[in-house]
């Protein structure tokens, strides 16, 4: 869609409530994309006209064309499931910025060594997150999940800033993964645009605020729904989600703690020991999988759950313990992901 087309198209209903002075409603934005898709041959127009049906009326049809690497063909997530999962994540993001900015004012930012305008930029990031929540709520309607309560405590502003960097990187991975499994092309386009915003925000935090590298590798790292839920579920207070929320179509893996490390160092991975013992009884070799960008490096786990961190890793890296030394698949994951970061200089 040409830049600005969604705002200037005379067919867009200007009377609808707006998310901001320069933001169209979710309905407007998606419908303009769909009109673009409808142009051309009659076949394309037919496909696009069907795409204009409400997403809740079409979600059963999506199960006939599963592309998720998380679910089997028989149990593939619908677009409703996927968007609700994204909304679950965005509720957490919105709560993180809201509570953090309420807890830390301009004085606390200055005392931590940050200029006042840094906090103002964070307020803009918070507004972006709220807009993403509103977009998803508008798209899902009554099917949309509501926010839960979250455990988002940190000791000071610097730790909050570090968490914000991880959250925005995970957000880019969330939306990268979502783009690949959504069936509706219009929503794929919106998801890709949100992923771009998340990546820019992560780059700003790490380069301007934290004075380090603005990117990780030449490629962003996609994460699937189970992997993301494994990262965020510890922050969701058990029993705090509204009973009316639809079940999340994801299952978290056992937690994995990766100690501070650097490429080339030997570390001990911490996870449920019984999981390792079960594999040892079957004489199964366990591996540590270091996922960065679109590549994965596998390292055989030594006795005592020790591994050597591969050399050459940069930026955000997701670490898994797996039974398979060739792929990071749902069935083979023992624990993870743990999140580590290896900064690099210009």
Tab-separated table of C-alpha atoms in Angstrom:
chain	number	residue	atom	x	y	z
A	1	UNK	CA	0.000	0.000	0.000
A	2	UNK	CA	1.507	3.389	-0.960
A	3	UNK	CA	2.511	5.478	2.034
A	4	UNK	CA	-0.386	7.692	3.080
A	5	UNK	CA	-2.901	5.960	0.806
A	6	UNK	CA	-4.952	4.778	3.758
A	7	UNK	CA	-5.364	8.348	4.939
A	8	UNK	CA	-6.197	9.999	1.616
A	9	UNK	CA	-8.490	7.424	0.029
A	10	UNK	CA	-11.889	9.160	-0.203
A	11	UNK	CA	-13.629	5.827	0.398
A	12	UNK	CA	-12.338	5.708	3.959
A	13	UNK	CA	-15.078	6.645	6.404
A	14	UNK	CA	-13.712	9.738	8.191
A	15	UNK	CA	-16.494	9.618	10.772
A	16	UNK	CA	-15.085	6.526	12.476
A	17	UNK	CA	-13.273	6.987	15.759
A	18	UNK	CA	-9.538	7.405	15.223
A	19	UNK	CA	-6.659	5.957	17.215
A	20	UNK	CA	-4.791	9.226	16.859
A	21	UNK	CA	-4.490	12.271	14.587
A	22	UNK	CA	-2.409	10.349	12.065
A	23	UNK	CA	-3.611	6.791	12.722
A	24	UNK	CA	-6.571	5.217	10.895
A	25	UNK	CA	-8.811	2.782	12.751
A	26	UNK	CA	-7.975	-0.890	12.349
A	27	UNK	CA	-11.029	-1.299	10.120
A	28	UNK	CA	-9.988	1.570	7.826
A	29	UNK	CA	-6.380	0.429	7.515
A	30	UNK	CA	-7.188	-3.202	6.772
A	31	UNK	CA	-10.003	-2.358	4.380
A	32	UNK	CA	-7.736	-0.084	2.331
A	33	UNK	CA	-5.172	-2.883	2.071
A	34	UNK	CA	-7.909	-5.232	0.972
A	35	UNK	CA	-9.115	-2.789	-1.677
A	36	UNK	CA	-5.564	-2.694	-3.010
A	37	UNK	CA	-5.547	-6.486	-3.118
A	38	UNK	CA	-8.910	-6.470	-4.887
A	39	UNK	CA	-7.614	-4.454	-7.851
A	40	UNK	CA	-6.636	-6.360	-10.991
A	41	UNK	CA	-8.148	-9.565	-12.337
A	42	UNK	CA	-11.560	-10.904	-11.380
A	43	UNK	CA	-9.886	-13.837	-9.634
A	44	UNK	CA	-7.892	-11.511	-7.382
A	45	UNK	CA	-10.990	-9.440	-6.783
A	46	UNK	CA	-12.964	-12.524	-5.782
A	47	UNK	CA	-10.265	-13.543	-3.296
A	48	UNK	CA	-10.099	-10.066	-1.848
A	49	UNK	CA	-13.887	-9.751	-1.571
A	50	UNK	CA	-13.905	-12.956	0.431
A	51	UNK	CA	-11.088	-11.507	2.550
A	52	UNK	CA	-13.384	-8.618	3.464
A	53	UNK	CA	-15.665	-10.956	5.395
A	54	UNK	CA	-15.285	-10.501	9.162
A	55	UNK	CA	-12.335	-12.519	10.376
A	56	UNK	CA	-14.487	-14.349	12.949
A	57	UNK	CA	-16.660	-15.727	10.107
A	58	UNK	CA	-13.646	-17.175	8.337
A	59	UNK	CA	-11.487	-18.652	11.059
A	60	UNK	CA	-12.654	-22.234	10.569
A	61	UNK	CA	-11.595	-22.119	6.924
A	62	UNK	CA	-8.035	-21.213	7.918
A	63	UNK	CA	-7.553	-24.586	9.573
A	64	UNK	CA	-7.567	-26.200	6.134
A	65	UNK	CA	-4.334	-24.397	5.266
A	66	UNK	CA	-2.160	-24.536	8.379
A	67	UNK	CA	1.296	-23.045	8.155
A	68	UNK	CA	2.177	-22.957	11.832
A	69	UNK	CA	5.184	-24.948	12.973
A	70	UNK	CA	3.646	-25.059	16.460
A	71	UNK	CA	0.437	-26.958	15.776
A	72	UNK	CA	-0.353	-30.086	13.813
A	73	UNK	CA	-2.487	-29.861	10.701
A	74	UNK	CA	-5.430	-31.103	12.749
A	75	UNK	CA	-4.934	-28.504	15.439
A	76	UNK	CA	-3.627	-25.473	13.570
A	77	UNK	CA	-4.377	-22.059	15.154
A	78	UNK	CA	-6.919	-19.812	13.451
A	79	UNK	CA	-6.314	-16.141	12.757
A	80	UNK	CA	-8.515	-15.446	15.795
A	81	UNK	CA	-6.155	-17.523	17.947
A	82	UNK	CA	-3.079	-15.833	16.510
A	83	UNK	CA	-4.374	-12.281	16.889
A	84	UNK	CA	-5.543	-13.025	20.418
A	85	UNK	CA	-2.083	-14.327	21.239
A	86	UNK	CA	-0.577	-11.123	19.860
A	87	UNK	CA	-3.078	-9.157	21.962
A	88	UNK	CA	-2.023	-11.123	25.057
A	89	UNK	CA	1.544	-10.039	24.418
A	90	UNK	CA	0.624	-6.417	23.664
A	91	UNK	CA	-1.381	-6.170	26.896
A	92	UNK	CA	1.835	-7.083	28.726
A	93	UNK	CA	3.831	-4.489	26.773
A	94	UNK	CA	1.249	-1.797	27.507
A	95	UNK	CA	1.278	-2.643	31.222
A	96	UNK	CA	5.094	-2.596	31.289
A	97	UNK	CA	5.313	0.947	29.957
A	98	UNK	CA	2.365	2.208	32.005
A	99	UNK	CA	3.667	0.941	35.348
A	100	UNK	CA	7.267	1.888	34.605
A	101	UNK	CA	6.508	5.458	33.600
A	102	UNK	CA	4.253	5.846	36.627
A	103	UNK	CA	6.985	4.509	38.913
A	104	UNK	CA	9.892	6.458	37.424
A	105	UNK	CA	9.462	10.173	36.775
A	106	UNK	CA	11.819	12.662	35.149
A	107	UNK	CA	13.826	12.967	38.376
A	108	UNK	CA	14.520	9.238	38.568
A	109	UNK	CA	15.587	9.174	34.922
A	110	UNK	CA	18.001	12.082	35.463
A	111	UNK	CA	19.449	10.511	38.594
A	112	UNK	CA	20.095	7.351	36.577
A	113	UNK	CA	22.046	9.382	34.005
A	114	UNK	CA	19.369	9.760	31.323
A	115	UNK	CA	18.287	13.077	29.854
A	116	UNK	CA	14.674	14.158	30.346
A	117	UNK	CA	13.814	13.719	26.672
A	118	UNK	CA	14.615	9.990	26.914
A	119	UNK	CA	11.616	9.512	29.182
A	120	UNK	CA	9.490	11.537	26.760
A	121	UNK	CA	10.480	9.166	23.975
A	122	UNK	CA	9.441	6.238	26.169
A	123	UNK	CA	6.029	7.872	26.533
A	124	UNK	CA	5.803	7.794	22.735
A	125	UNK	CA	6.716	4.107	22.739
A	126	UNK	CA	3.974	3.534	25.292
A	127	UNK	CA	1.503	5.301	23.016
A	128	UNK	CA	2.530	3.048	20.125
A	129	UNK	CA	1.906	0.002	22.298
A	130	UNK	CA	-1.528	1.277	23.299
A	131	UNK	CA	-2.349	1.813	19.631
A	132	UNK	CA	-1.408	-1.787	18.842
A	133	UNK	CA	-3.704	-2.965	21.647
A	134	UNK	CA	-6.547	-0.819	20.311
A	135	UNK	CA	-5.993	-2.109	16.786
A	136	UNK	CA	-6.185	-5.737	17.891
A	137	UNK	CA	-9.203	-5.095	20.121
A	138	UNK	CA	-10.978	-3.432	17.212
A	139	UNK	CA	-10.126	-6.304	14.864
A	140	UNK	CA	-11.213	-9.027	17.297
A	141	UNK	CA	-14.277	-7.330	18.787
A	142	UNK	CA	-15.949	-9.359	21.530
A	143	UNK	CA	-13.544	-12.243	20.924
A	144	UNK	CA	-10.566	-10.194	22.094
A	145	UNK	CA	-8.911	-11.249	25.356
A	146	UNK	CA	-8.695	-8.760	28.237
A	147	UNK	CA	-5.582	-7.793	30.153
A	148	UNK	CA	-4.373	-9.841	33.127
A	149	UNK	CA	-2.339	-8.662	36.129
A	150	UNK	CA	1.432	-8.720	35.793
A	151	UNK	CA	4.528	-8.982	37.969
A	152	UNK	CA	6.736	-6.301	36.425
A	153	UNK	CA	8.946	-5.187	39.289
A	154	UNK	CA	12.548	-4.093	38.866
A	155	UNK	CA	15.051	-2.494	41.209
A	156	UNK	CA	15.697	0.783	39.338
A	157	UNK	CA	15.414	2.759	36.100
A	158	UNK	CA	18.461	1.118	34.512
A	159	UNK	CA	16.998	-2.340	34.989
A	160	UNK	CA	13.700	-1.092	33.561
A	161	UNK	CA	15.518	0.256	30.498
A	162	UNK	CA	17.295	-3.081	30.030
A	163	UNK	CA	13.948	-4.891	30.264
A	164	UNK	CA	12.459	-2.518	27.699
A	165	UNK	CA	15.204	-3.488	25.253
A	166	UNK	CA	14.486	-7.196	25.706
A	167	UNK	CA	10.727	-6.638	25.451
A	168	UNK	CA	11.024	-4.735	22.161
A	169	UNK	CA	13.321	-7.400	20.700
A	170	UNK	CA	10.925	-10.141	21.746
A	171	UNK	CA	8.090	-8.040	20.280
A	172	UNK	CA	9.863	-7.955	16.913
A	173	UNK	CA	10.229	-11.747	17.115
A	174	UNK	CA	6.551	-12.131	18.064
A	175	UNK	CA	5.303	-10.198	15.064
A	176	UNK	CA	7.888	-11.797	12.769
A	177	UNK	CA	6.472	-15.180	13.729
A	178	UNK	CA	2.869	-13.967	13.438
A	179	UNK	CA	3.379	-12.745	9.873
A	180	UNK	CA	4.329	-16.256	8.788
A	181	UNK	CA	1.242	-18.023	10.151
A	182	UNK	CA	-1.620	-15.559	9.565
A	183	UNK	CA	-3.816	-16.602	6.671
A	184	UNK	CA	-5.436	-13.235	5.938
A	185	UNK	CA	-3.157	-11.212	3.666
A	186	UNK	CA	-4.440	-7.887	4.959
A	187	UNK	CA	-3.591	-8.822	8.525
A	188	UNK	CA	-0.218	-10.138	7.362
A	189	UNK	CA	0.531	-6.650	6.027
A	190	UNK	CA	-0.470	-4.980	9.285
A	191	UNK	CA	1.545	-7.496	11.316
A	192	UNK	CA	4.609	-6.804	9.176
A	193	UNK	CA	4.209	-3.059	9.715
A	194	UNK	CA	3.984	-3.548	13.492
A	195	UNK	CA	7.094	-5.748	13.396
A	196	UNK	CA	8.944	-2.909	11.671
A	197	UNK	CA	7.947	-0.478	14.418
A	198	UNK	CA	9.042	-2.890	17.150
A	199	UNK	CA	12.430	-3.349	15.475
A	200	UNK	CA	12.945	0.413	15.213
A	201	UNK	CA	12.052	0.865	18.864
A	202	UNK	CA	14.472	-1.857	19.942
A	203	UNK	CA	17.187	-0.234	17.823
A	204	UNK	CA	16.552	3.177	19.405
A	205	UNK	CA	16.690	1.791	22.939
A	206	UNK	CA	19.935	-0.105	22.456
A	207	UNK	CA	21.780	2.471	20.359
A	208	UNK	CA	20.619	5.808	21.788
A	209	UNK	CA	19.656	4.923	25.356
A	210	UNK	CA	22.063	2.059	26.086
A	211	UNK	CA	24.859	3.275	23.749
A	212	UNK	CA	25.356	-0.063	22.009
A	213	UNK	CA	24.579	-1.868	18.757
A	214	UNK	CA	21.359	-0.879	17.003
A	215	UNK	CA	20.701	-4.260	15.386
A	216	UNK	CA	21.451	-7.925	16.014
A	217	UNK	CA	22.124	-9.759	12.750
A	218	UNK	CA	21.112	-9.119	9.110
A	219	UNK	CA	17.880	-10.994	9.908
A	220	UNK	CA	15.296	-10.726	12.668
A	221	UNK	CA	14.586	-13.880	14.693
A	222	UNK	CA	11.057	-15.298	14.402
A	223	UNK	CA	9.625	-17.047	17.461
A	224	UNK	CA	6.563	-19.266	17.511
A	225	UNK	CA	3.699	-18.984	19.964
A	226	UNK	CA	4.945	-21.646	22.386
A	227	UNK	CA	8.384	-20.070	22.501
A	228	UNK	CA	7.038	-16.576	23.139
A	229	UNK	CA	4.597	-17.781	25.781
A	230	UNK	CA	7.512	-19.462	27.563
A	231	UNK	CA	9.145	-16.024	27.872
A	232	UNK	CA	6.118	-13.993	28.954
A	233	UNK	CA	4.111	-16.437	31.099
A	234	UNK	CA	6.302	-15.940	34.219
A	235	UNK	CA	5.226	-12.267	34.224
A	236	UNK	CA	1.503	-13.106	34.207
A	237	UNK	CA	0.183	-13.503	37.762
A	238	UNK	CA	-1.549	-16.914	38.003
A	239	UNK	CA	-5.327	-16.679	38.231
A	240	UNK	CA	-5.372	-12.975	37.287
A	241	UNK	CA	-6.712	-13.312	33.741
A	242	UNK	CA	-10.461	-12.760	33.305
A	243	UNK	CA	-12.420	-16.023	33.226
A	244	UNK	CA	-14.111	-14.840	30.036
A	245	UNK	CA	-10.810	-14.864	28.119
A	246	UNK	CA	-10.440	-17.553	25.484
A	247	UNK	CA	-7.699	-20.095	26.281
A	248	UNK	CA	-4.275	-19.178	24.909
A	249	UNK	CA	-3.330	-21.552	22.107
A	250	UNK	CA	0.203	-22.003	23.369
A	251	UNK	CA	1.999	-24.083	25.974
A	252	UNK	CA	5.117	-22.807	27.756
A	253	UNK	CA	8.238	-24.933	27.899
A	254	UNK	CA	10.061	-25.481	31.210
A	255	UNK	CA	12.127	-22.484	32.285
A	256	UNK	CA	15.789	-22.214	31.351
A	257	UNK	CA	18.242	-19.933	33.164
A	258	UNK	CA	21.338	-18.915	31.235
A	259	UNK	CA	23.992	-17.270	33.438
A	260	UNK	CA	25.913	-14.158	32.317
A	261	UNK	CA	28.292	-15.249	29.595
A	262	UNK	CA	30.161	-14.318	26.441
A	263	UNK	CA	31.002	-16.220	23.242
A	264	UNK	CA	33.613	-18.831	24.011
A	265	UNK	CA	32.836	-19.149	27.709
A	266	UNK	CA	31.766	-22.418	29.338
A	267	UNK	CA	28.538	-22.127	31.324
A	268	UNK	CA	26.162	-24.327	33.281
A	269	UNK	CA	22.564	-24.201	32.106
A	270	UNK	CA	19.949	-24.346	34.854
A	271	UNK	CA	16.638	-26.097	34.276
A	272	UNK	CA	14.537	-28.828	35.859
A	273	UNK	CA	17.093	-31.539	36.630
A	274	UNK	CA	14.475	-34.288	36.256
A	275	UNK	CA	14.173	-33.411	32.591
A	276	UNK	CA	17.864	-34.058	32.076
A	277	UNK	CA	17.746	-37.250	34.161
A	278	UNK	CA	14.947	-38.618	32.014
A	279	UNK	CA	17.050	-38.115	28.913
A	280	UNK	CA	20.129	-39.568	30.609
A	281	UNK	CA	18.254	-42.742	31.557
A	282	UNK	CA	17.400	-43.227	27.914
A	283	UNK	CA	21.016	-42.395	27.027
A	284	UNK	CA	19.845	-39.402	25.016
A	285	UNK	CA	22.296	-36.659	24.155
A	286	UNK	CA	21.015	-33.176	24.971
A	287	UNK	CA	21.999	-30.084	23.032
A	288	UNK	CA	22.021	-26.343	23.607
A	289	UNK	CA	20.570	-24.517	20.623
A	290	UNK	CA	21.621	-20.884	20.179
A	291	UNK	CA	19.095	-19.199	17.870
A	292	UNK	CA	20.073	-15.897	16.265
A	293	UNK	CA	18.506	-14.354	13.188
A	294	UNK	CA	17.452	-17.190	10.908
A	295	UNK	CA	20.280	-19.482	11.982
A	296	UNK	CA	20.854	-21.888	14.858
A	297	UNK	CA	24.096	-23.228	16.334
A	298	UNK	CA	23.858	-26.519	18.231
A	299	UNK	CA	26.325	-27.484	20.954
A	300	UNK	CA	26.441	-30.887	22.657
A	301	UNK	CA	25.770	-30.641	26.385
A	302	UNK	CA	28.511	-31.969	28.597
A	303	UNK	CA	28.194	-33.710	31.943
A	304	UNK	CA	26.731	-31.396	34.557
A	305	UNK	CA	24.714	-29.547	31.878
A	306	UNK	CA	27.752	-27.555	30.807
A	307	UNK	CA	28.061	-26.051	27.331
A	308	UNK	CA	30.513	-23.825	25.526
A	309	UNK	CA	28.901	-20.702	24.099
A	310	UNK	CA	29.639	-20.618	20.344
A	311	UNK	CA	31.974	-17.908	19.116
A	312	UNK	CA	30.677	-15.347	16.654
A	313	UNK	CA	27.250	-14.830	18.201
A	314	UNK	CA	26.081	-11.199	18.357
A	315	UNK	CA	23.053	-9.304	19.624
A	316	UNK	CA	19.980	-10.978	21.110
A	317	UNK	CA	20.253	-14.777	21.185
A	318	UNK	CA	17.566	-17.249	22.267
A	319	UNK	CA	18.861	-20.409	23.966
A	320	UNK	CA	17.041	-23.754	24.128
A	321	UNK	CA	17.851	-27.180	25.514
A	322	UNK	CA	16.812	-29.778	22.939
A	323	UNK	CA	16.930	-33.488	22.278
A	324	UNK	CA	17.525	-32.864	18.584
A	325	UNK	CA	20.878	-31.516	17.421
A	326	UNK	CA	19.515	-30.501	14.046
A	327	UNK	CA	16.336	-28.490	14.639
A	328	UNK	CA	14.453	-26.570	17.319
A	329	UNK	CA	11.067	-28.266	17.130
A	330	UNK	CA	8.276	-28.318	19.682
A	331	UNK	CA	8.574	-32.051	20.342
A	332	UNK	CA	12.317	-31.891	20.952
A	333	UNK	CA	12.536	-28.860	23.258
A	334	UNK	CA	13.396	-29.733	26.861
A	335	UNK	CA	13.596	-26.169	28.236
A	336	UNK	CA	13.806	-22.556	27.118
A	337	UNK	CA	14.143	-20.143	25.679
A	338	UNK	CA	16.592	-18.223	27.784
A	339	UNK	CA	17.465	-14.768	26.448
A	340	UNK	CA	21.044	-13.476	26.301
A	341	UNK	CA	22.597	-10.471	24.633
A	342	UNK	CA	26.087	-10.060	23.181
A	343	UNK	CA	26.841	-6.427	22.335
A	344	UNK	CA	29.311	-5.516	19.631
A	345	UNK	CA	31.219	-2.388	18.722
A	346	UNK	CA	31.277	-0.469	15.455
